[in-house]
CSV table of C-alpha atoms and ligand atoms in Angstrom, one decimal:
chain,number,residue,atom,x,y,z
A,962,MET,CA,43.9,-94.3,-117.9
A,963,ARG,CA,45.1,-96.3,-114.9
A,964,ILE,CA,45.1,-95.4,-111.2
A,965,GLY,CA,47.7,-96.6,-108.7
A,966,PHE,CA,48.0,-96.2,-104.9
A,967,GLY,CA,51.1,-96.5,-102.8
A,968,TYR,CA,51.8,-96.6,-99.0
A,969,ASP,CA,55.0,-96.6,-97.0
A,970,SER,CA,56.1,-96.0,-93.4
A,971,HIS,CA,59.5,-95.7,-91.7
A,972,VAL,CA,60.6,-95.1,-88.1
A,973,PHE,CA,63.1,-92.3,-87.3
A,974,GLU,CA,66.7,-93.2,-86.8
A,975,ALA,CA,68.8,-90.7,-84.9
A,976,GLY,CA,71.9,-89.3,-86.6
A,977,LYS,CA,70.8,-90.2,-90.2
A,978,PRO,CA,70.0,-87.3,-92.6
A,979,LEU,CA,66.3,-86.9,-93.5
A,980,VAL,CA,65.3,-86.8,-97.2
A,981,LEU,CA,61.6,-86.5,-98.2
A,982,GLY,CA,60.4,-86.3,-101.7
A,983,GLY,CA,64.0,-86.0,-102.9
A,984,VAL,CA,64.6,-82.9,-100.8
A,985,PRO,CA,67.1,-82.9,-97.9
A,986,ILE,CA,65.4,-81.6,-94.7
A,987,PRO,CA,67.8,-80.3,-92.1
A,988,GLY,CA,67.1,-80.3,-88.4
A,989,CYS,CA,65.3,-83.6,-88.1
A,990,ASP,CA,66.3,-87.2,-87.6
A,991,GLY,CA,66.3,-89.4,-90.8
A,992,LEU,CA,64.4,-92.6,-91.4
A,993,LYS,CA,65.6,-96.2,-90.7
A,994,ALA,CA,65.8,-98.1,-94.0
A,995,HIS,CA,68.0,-100.1,-96.3
A,996,SER,CA,68.0,-97.1,-98.7
A,997,ASP,CA,68.1,-93.4,-97.8
A,998,GLY,CA,64.6,-93.9,-96.3
A,999,ASP,CA,62.7,-91.5,-98.5
A,1000,VAL,CA,59.3,-92.6,-97.5
A,1001,VAL,CA,57.6,-90.2,-99.9
A,1002,ILE,CA,59.3,-91.5,-103.0
A,1003,HIS,CA,58.8,-95.1,-101.8
A,1004,ALA,CA,55.0,-94.6,-101.7
A,1005,LEU,CA,55.1,-92.8,-105.0
A,1006,ILE,CA,57.1,-95.7,-106.6
A,1007,ASP,CA,54.6,-98.2,-105.3
A,1008,ALA,CA,51.7,-96.1,-106.8
A,1009,LEU,CA,53.5,-96.0,-110.2
A,1010,PHE,CA,54.2,-99.8,-110.3
A,1011,GLY,CA,50.6,-100.4,-108.9
A,1012,ALA,CA,49.0,-98.4,-111.7
A,1013,ALA,CA,50.9,-100.3,-114.3
A,1014,ALA,CA,50.4,-103.7,-112.5
A,1015,LEU,CA,54.1,-104.1,-112.5
A,1016,GLY,CA,54.6,-105.4,-108.9
A,1017,ASP,CA,56.0,-103.3,-106.1
A,1018,ILE,CA,59.1,-101.5,-105.0
A,1019,GLY,CA,60.4,-104.6,-103.2
A,1020,SER,CA,60.2,-106.7,-106.3
A,1021,HIS,CA,62.1,-104.2,-108.4
A,1022,PHE,CA,64.6,-102.9,-105.8
A,1023,PRO,CA,64.9,-105.7,-103.2
A,1024,ASP,CA,66.1,-104.6,-99.7
A,1025,THR,CA,68.1,-107.8,-99.5
A,1026,SER,CA,70.3,-106.6,-102.3
A,1027,GLU,CA,73.6,-104.9,-101.6
A,1028,ARG,CA,73.0,-103.0,-104.8
A,1029,TRP,CA,70.4,-100.9,-103.1
A,1030,ARG,CA,72.1,-100.4,-99.8
A,1031,GLY,CA,71.9,-96.6,-99.0
A,1032,ALA,CA,70.3,-96.1,-102.4
A,1033,ASP,CA,69.3,-92.6,-103.5
A,1034,SER,CA,65.6,-93.0,-103.8
A,1035,ALA,CA,65.5,-90.3,-106.4
A,1036,ALA,CA,67.4,-92.6,-108.7
A,1037,LEU,CA,64.9,-95.4,-107.9
A,1038,LEU,CA,62.0,-93.1,-108.9
A,1039,ALA,CA,63.6,-92.2,-112.2
A,1040,ALA,CA,64.2,-95.9,-112.8
A,1041,ALA,CA,60.5,-96.7,-111.9
A,1042,VAL,CA,59.3,-94.0,-114.3
A,1043,ALA,CA,61.5,-95.5,-117.0
A,1044,GLU,CA,60.0,-99.0,-116.4
A,1045,VAL,CA,56.4,-97.6,-116.5
A,1046,SER,CA,57.2,-95.7,-119.7
A,1047,ALA,CA,58.7,-98.8,-121.3
A,1048,ALA,CA,55.4,-100.5,-120.5
A,1049,GLY,CA,53.6,-97.9,-122.6
A,1050,TYR,CA,52.4,-95.5,-119.9
A,1051,SER,CA,53.0,-91.9,-119.1
A,1052,VAL,CA,52.5,-90.1,-115.8
A,1053,GLY,CA,49.4,-87.9,-115.6
A,1054,ASN,CA,49.5,-86.6,-112.1
A,1055,ALA,CA,50.4,-87.6,-108.6
A,1056,ASP,CA,48.7,-86.7,-105.3
A,1057,ILE,CA,50.7,-87.4,-102.1
A,1058,THR,CA,49.9,-87.2,-98.4
A,1059,VAL,CA,52.7,-87.2,-95.8
A,1060,ILE,CA,51.7,-87.8,-92.2
A,1061,CYS,CA,54.0,-86.9,-89.3
A,1062,GLU,CA,54.3,-84.8,-86.2
A,1063,ARG,CA,57.8,-83.7,-87.1
A,1064,PRO,CA,59.3,-82.1,-89.2
A,1065,ARG,CA,57.0,-79.3,-90.1
A,1066,LEU,CA,56.4,-80.0,-93.8
A,1067,ARG,CA,54.8,-76.8,-95.1
A,1068,PRO,CA,58.2,-75.0,-95.7
A,1069,HIS,CA,59.4,-77.9,-97.8
A,1070,VAL,CA,56.3,-78.7,-99.9
A,1071,GLU,CA,57.1,-76.6,-102.9
A,1072,ALA,CA,60.6,-78.0,-103.1
A,1073,MET,CA,59.3,-81.5,-103.0
A,1074,ARG,CA,56.7,-80.9,-105.7
A,1075,GLU,CA,59.4,-79.4,-108.0
A,1076,ARG,CA,61.9,-82.2,-107.3
A,1077,LEU,CA,59.3,-85.0,-107.8
A,1078,ALA,CA,58.0,-83.4,-111.0
A,1079,GLU,CA,61.5,-83.1,-112.3
A,1080,LEU,CA,62.3,-86.8,-111.5
A,1081,MET,CA,59.0,-87.9,-113.2
A,1082,GLY,CA,59.4,-85.6,-116.2
A,1083,VAL,CA,56.1,-83.8,-115.6
A,1084,GLU,CA,55.0,-80.2,-114.8
A,1085,THR,CA,55.1,-79.1,-111.2
A,1086,SER,CA,51.3,-78.5,-111.5
A,1087,CYS,CA,50.9,-82.3,-111.9
A,1088,VAL,CA,52.4,-83.1,-108.5
A,1089,SER,CA,50.6,-82.4,-105.2
A,1090,VAL,CA,52.2,-82.8,-101.8
A,1091,LYS,CA,50.0,-82.4,-98.7
A,1092,GLY,CA,51.4,-82.6,-95.1
A,1093,LYS,CA,49.3,-83.6,-92.1
A,1094,THR,CA,49.9,-84.5,-88.5
A,1095,ASN,CA,48.2,-87.6,-86.9
A,1096,GLU,CA,46.7,-85.4,-84.1
A,1097,LYS,CA,49.1,-87.1,-81.7
A,1098,MET,CA,47.3,-90.4,-82.1
A,1099,ASP,CA,49.1,-93.8,-82.5
A,1100,ALA,CA,52.8,-94.4,-83.2
A,1101,VAL,CA,53.1,-91.7,-85.8
A,1102,GLY,CA,51.3,-89.3,-83.5
A,1103,GLU,CA,53.9,-90.1,-80.9
A,1104,GLY,CA,56.5,-88.9,-83.3
A,1105,ARG,CA,58.1,-92.3,-83.9
A,1106,GLY,CA,58.1,-92.1,-87.7
A,1107,ILE,CA,56.5,-90.9,-91.0
A,1108,ILE,CA,53.8,-92.4,-93.2
A,1109,ALA,CA,53.3,-91.5,-96.9
A,1110,GLN,CA,50.5,-92.2,-99.2
A,1111,ALA,CA,50.4,-91.6,-103.0
A,1112,ALA,CA,47.9,-91.8,-105.7
A,1113,VAL,CA,49.0,-91.7,-109.4
A,1114,LEU,CA,47.2,-91.6,-112.7
A,1115,LEU,CA,48.9,-93.0,-115.7
A,1116,GLY,CA,47.8,-92.3,-119.3
B,1278,MG,MG1,60.3,-97.6,-97.7
């Protein structure tokens, strides 16, 4: 078994749609990024590559490449799982923490779990998504962006 940990953060960008964990979230600004800004999937991808010691999201999907401009992070996650599988590993489980003052995450947690499980080819029971605020501390607490952390076990 191998463990991996991933971290990502993005600032809000007004007028852009918000996508978290592969799920569109209406009523909140999106996240500034070269891709669709899905901070949850980006942290998860880094955890997957980290567990397999295969580098990081930037080395596989460089943000300097036009190929990944506006990229659907769901497709990047599927590609990352395929690379990890090709290296001989399978996804055991994932545990994700999302930290933000907005949007409220609770109503979207089940949809995120189901979508991420589908993209990784595992049961929903193998994916945990937990939402927290930063108790109004620091930049995230001031509502300037979202942080995601992910731990993954590969078998
Ligand atoms: Mg990112």
